[in-house]
Amino acid sequence: MFTVGAASSRIHLRFPVRLAGYQARTEPSIAEHDPLYARVLLVESVRDGGRAAMVALDLLCADAVLTAVVRERVAQVASYDPDQVMVCATHTHGGPDLDAPGVREAAAEAAARACEEALSTRTRCALRVGAGTVQAVASRRSEPPRAPGVLGLSGRSDPEQQAPGVGLIDGTLRVAVFTSEDCDEGIPESVAIIANLPCHPTVLGPDNLMVSRDWPGVTVDVCEDELRKAGVRRAVAMFVNGAAADISTRYARRAQTFDECVRIGKIVAHRALELAEAARELGGGGVCLRRERLCLPRRRLPLEEEALEVRARAERAAEELRAQGAGWLDIKEAVDRAAAWRVVLGRVRRAGGATPEPVEAELALLRVGQLEMLFVPGELYYDVGEEIRKALDRGGTAETHAEAPSEGPAEGSSGDDRVWIVGYANGHVGYIAPPTAAADSYEQLMCELAPCAAEMIIAAAAQVSSKGCASTDVGQEVSR
């Protein structure tokens, strides 16, 4: 049993505001299509008093500076240790640039207000979890399956003409549901749902100049509306992204419009509600948090002359494909590759010939009863995320279980519903690509980290999972 409070508060921006998410978008936004929010969930173990806070922000990322500011504000309001506060971003590409005036301060202020309200709504809750596939939403955008006559090989340039279902994957949607003991005629007074799905919120493209939460905003709104219609007085839904570096809506979306955000957001919301209805209750347990500090090496940068040459070659290739009337996907990949090389060239010039410094990163493993959530500060490839999830599932070793038997996996559990990866959390190190990724792929080129970084993170995840976990211990760190 847990004491839980949850709430949301609007992030008030100054307009016009620079937008984040697309190199091709250079104009600022002058208005909102739908407001951005900070959502806060406070959870405390009734059994032993262990506690933690989760903050989900409708932003592209939560860098180290923003994470520190939000942690400090939430910790002050809730009388927590700052290290007990997990700060996540939904990764919407319709959000503001963090360096735009007042953005970090507005996000931190919204998180503090949401925390105040969450404190006032705390009630005893049971935890249930569920997982299942959601179809026609997520697609693997890097190296999608191809067949003659589809996806650009036929020379067609209209993405609407692609073969149905090509490139789609059945993404795994995970839900955690906190349901209050207090009921009115069998209907709980409060319900908090957390939904976790690895998928880029990129229905809206670079042509969009309106601030928006993209499809996850629709998902949480629909979940809350449906719960209220069912009689729940206090309903809060929260979306946290997963290992989504190479997962997006690219082959699922029918257009890049707000109506399409609604369509896809509703698909995810209705599936989340189905999974919540069928979710299984986890046994008791405490709340504990363990962290690993990592020092991740950066990749070697090319010489400026080399970067200039390759960038020019990539730009020429994209123009040649356009002139030849090539398929839309071939053109898209070439344009993305050229854009990535422009980013690489910028890094080369900023470095000025110096060796890039390693990146400091934090992994945090939050256990709420038998639910395990690993917070990762970047964009993991989907396959890397799955490797980490398996490592975490195996990490429930005899050592961990001997120290905290009630924290171990439920009997017969595969870990599919109770072991989560939460990306874009507690800092931002960018893409985390595996060594096996194609060297000239967009994600690999955009990745600042050396190829060994993914393996280091997998090893650190197994390490943090295998440790004994005292319910109120948040401080143990290991530098690697």
mmCIF file of N, CA and C in Angstrom, residues 140-146 151-153 250-251 314-315 317-319 321-322 326-341 438 440-443 445:
data_model
loop_
_atom_site.group_PDB
_atom_site.id
_atom_site.type_symbol
_atom_site.label_atom_id
_atom_site.label_comp_id
_atom_site.label_asym_id
_atom_site.label_seq_id
_atom_site.Cartn_x
_atom_site.Cartn_y
_atom_site.Cartn_z
ATOM 1 N N ARG A 140 9.551 1.602 -36.606
ATOM 2 C CA ARG A 140 11.008 1.700 -36.503
ATOM 3 C C ARG A 140 11.490 2.560 -37.673
ATOM 4 N N ARG A 141 11.950 3.758 -37.358
ATOM 5 C CA ARG A 141 12.224 4.708 -38.437
ATOM 6 C C ARG A 141 13.598 4.501 -39.060
ATOM 7 N N SER A 142 14.493 3.795 -38.397
ATOM 8 C CA SER A 142 15.807 3.549 -38.978
ATOM 9 C C SER A 142 15.808 2.169 -39.633
ATOM 10 N N GLU A 143 16.270 2.123 -40.863
ATOM 11 C CA GLU A 143 16.339 0.885 -41.633
ATOM 12 C C GLU A 143 15.012 0.144 -41.630
ATOM 13 N N PRO A 144 13.922 0.793 -42.083
ATOM 14 C CA PRO A 144 12.628 0.110 -42.104
ATOM 15 C C PRO A 144 12.628 -0.989 -43.153
ATOM 16 N N PRO A 145 11.736 -1.999 -43.003
ATOM 17 C CA PRO A 145 11.646 -3.042 -44.012
ATOM 18 C C PRO A 145 11.236 -2.453 -45.350
ATOM 19 N N ARG A 146 11.834 -2.966 -46.405
ATOM 20 C CA ARG A 146 11.532 -2.481 -47.745
ATOM 21 C C ARG A 146 11.132 -3.660 -48.628
ATOM 22 N N LEU A 151 7.699 2.167 -50.343
ATOM 23 C CA LEU A 151 8.635 2.962 -49.556
ATOM 24 C C LEU A 151 9.772 3.557 -50.378
ATOM 25 N N GLY A 152 9.410 4.134 -51.510
ATOM 26 C CA GLY A 152 10.401 4.909 -52.242
ATOM 27 C C GLY A 152 11.091 4.169 -53.360
ATOM 28 N N LEU A 153 11.049 2.841 -53.390
ATOM 29 C CA LEU A 153 11.763 2.115 -54.424
ATOM 30 C C LEU A 153 11.042 2.178 -55.767
ATOM 31 N N ARG A 250 6.405 7.628 -37.882
ATOM 32 C CA ARG A 250 6.663 7.931 -39.296
ATOM 33 C C ARG A 250 5.781 7.123 -40.247
ATOM 34 N N TYR A 251 5.626 5.812 -40.006
ATOM 35 C CA TYR A 251 4.855 4.984 -40.924
ATOM 36 C C TYR A 251 3.455 4.703 -40.399
ATOM 37 N N ALA A 314 26.737 14.729 -48.898
ATOM 38 C CA ALA A 314 25.398 14.320 -48.462
ATOM 39 C C ALA A 314 24.331 15.264 -49.011
ATOM 40 N N GLU A 315 24.628 16.572 -49.030
ATOM 41 C CA GLU A 315 23.666 17.540 -49.563
ATOM 42 C C GLU A 315 23.480 17.357 -51.073
ATOM 43 N N ALA A 317 23.845 14.536 -52.678
ATOM 44 C CA ALA A 317 23.094 13.291 -52.860
ATOM 45 C C ALA A 317 21.604 13.526 -52.684
ATOM 46 N N ALA A 318 21.235 14.328 -51.696
ATOM 47 C CA ALA A 318 19.818 14.622 -51.473
ATOM 48 C C ALA A 318 19.229 15.379 -52.665
ATOM 49 N N GLU A 319 19.980 16.351 -53.188
ATOM 50 C CA GLU A 319 19.488 17.116 -54.337
ATOM 51 C C GLU A 319 19.366 16.244 -55.578
ATOM 52 N N LEU A 321 18.722 13.033 -55.657
ATOM 53 C CA LEU A 321 17.549 12.173 -55.504
ATOM 54 C C LEU A 321 16.272 12.950 -55.813
ATOM 55 N N ARG A 322 16.213 14.208 -55.366
ATOM 56 C CA ARG A 322 15.051 15.038 -55.685
ATOM 57 C C ARG A 322 14.919 15.219 -57.208
ATOM 58 N N ALA A 326 13.155 10.497 -57.027
ATOM 59 C CA ALA A 326 13.252 9.286 -56.204
ATOM 60 C C ALA A 326 12.095 9.215 -55.218
ATOM 61 N N GLY A 327 11.969 8.076 -54.583
ATOM 62 C CA GLY A 327 10.904 7.873 -53.607
ATOM 63 C C GLY A 327 11.086 8.757 -52.392
ATOM 64 N N TRP A 328 9.980 9.023 -51.698
ATOM 65 C CA TRP A 328 9.994 9.968 -50.575
ATOM 66 C C TRP A 328 10.899 9.500 -49.450
ATOM 67 N N LEU A 329 10.963 8.186 -49.216
ATOM 68 C CA LEU A 329 11.780 7.698 -48.110
ATOM 69 C C LEU A 329 13.261 7.857 -48.412
ATOM 70 N N ASP A 330 13.653 7.548 -49.659
ATOM 71 C CA ASP A 330 15.058 7.722 -50.037
ATOM 72 C C ASP A 330 15.480 9.174 -49.885
ATOM 73 N N ILE A 331 14.605 10.090 -50.308
ATOM 74 C CA ILE A 331 14.895 11.516 -50.168
ATOM 75 C C ILE A 331 14.975 11.893 -48.692
ATOM 76 N N LYS A 332 14.022 11.428 -47.907
ATOM 77 C CA LYS A 332 13.989 11.741 -46.471
ATOM 78 C C LYS A 332 15.270 11.296 -45.780
ATOM 79 N N GLU A 333 15.716 10.081 -46.064
ATOM 80 C CA GLU A 333 16.929 9.576 -45.420
ATOM 81 C C GLU A 333 18.148 10.393 -45.828
ATOM 82 N N ALA A 334 18.214 10.788 -47.108
ATOM 83 C CA ALA A 334 19.342 11.588 -47.567
ATOM 84 C C ALA A 334 19.335 12.978 -46.934
ATOM 85 N N VAL A 335 18.149 13.579 -46.835
ATOM 86 C CA VAL A 335 18.030 14.896 -46.195
ATOM 87 C C VAL A 335 18.420 14.813 -44.724
ATOM 88 N N ASP A 336 17.961 13.764 -44.037
ATOM 89 C CA ASP A 336 18.318 13.592 -42.631
ATOM 90 C C ASP A 336 19.820 13.415 -42.451
ATOM 91 N N ARG A 337 20.431 12.651 -43.359
ATOM 92 C CA ARG A 337 21.874 12.417 -43.248
ATOM 93 C C ARG A 337 22.635 13.729 -43.429
ATOM 94 N N ALA A 338 22.202 14.537 -44.382
ATOM 95 C CA ALA A 338 22.856 15.831 -44.580
ATOM 96 C C ALA A 338 22.672 16.729 -43.358
ATOM 97 N N ALA A 339 21.472 16.710 -42.781
ATOM 98 C CA ALA A 339 21.222 17.513 -41.581
ATOM 99 C C ALA A 339 22.103 17.055 -40.424
ATOM 100 N N ALA A 340 22.279 15.742 -40.294
ATOM 101 C CA ALA A 340 23.125 15.219 -39.218
ATOM 102 C C ALA A 340 24.575 15.651 -39.403
ATOM 103 N N TRP A 341 25.037 15.676 -40.649
ATOM 104 C CA TRP A 341 26.419 16.101 -40.880
ATOM 105 C C TRP A 341 26.603 17.590 -40.608
ATOM 106 N N ALA A 438 24.126 1.395 -38.057
ATOM 107 C CA ALA A 438 24.828 1.813 -39.274
ATOM 108 C C ALA A 438 25.573 3.124 -39.035
ATOM 109 N N ASP A 440 26.427 5.520 -40.890
ATOM 110 C CA ASP A 440 25.933 6.741 -41.529
ATOM 111 C C ASP A 440 24.448 6.963 -41.292
ATOM 112 N N SER A 441 23.858 6.248 -40.321
ATOM 113 C CA SER A 441 22.454 6.473 -40.000
ATOM 114 C C SER A 441 22.305 7.804 -39.257
ATOM 115 N N TYR A 442 21.122 8.391 -39.352
ATOM 116 C CA TYR A 442 20.873 9.684 -38.715
ATOM 117 C C TYR A 442 21.159 9.613 -37.219
ATOM 118 N N GLU A 443 20.620 8.593 -36.544
ATOM 119 C CA GLU A 443 20.780 8.489 -35.098
ATOM 120 C C GLU A 443 22.240 8.306 -34.704
ATOM 121 N N LEU A 445 24.933 9.279 -36.445
ATOM 122 C CA LEU A 445 25.646 10.525 -36.685
ATOM 123 C C LEU A 445 25.316 11.570 -35.616
#
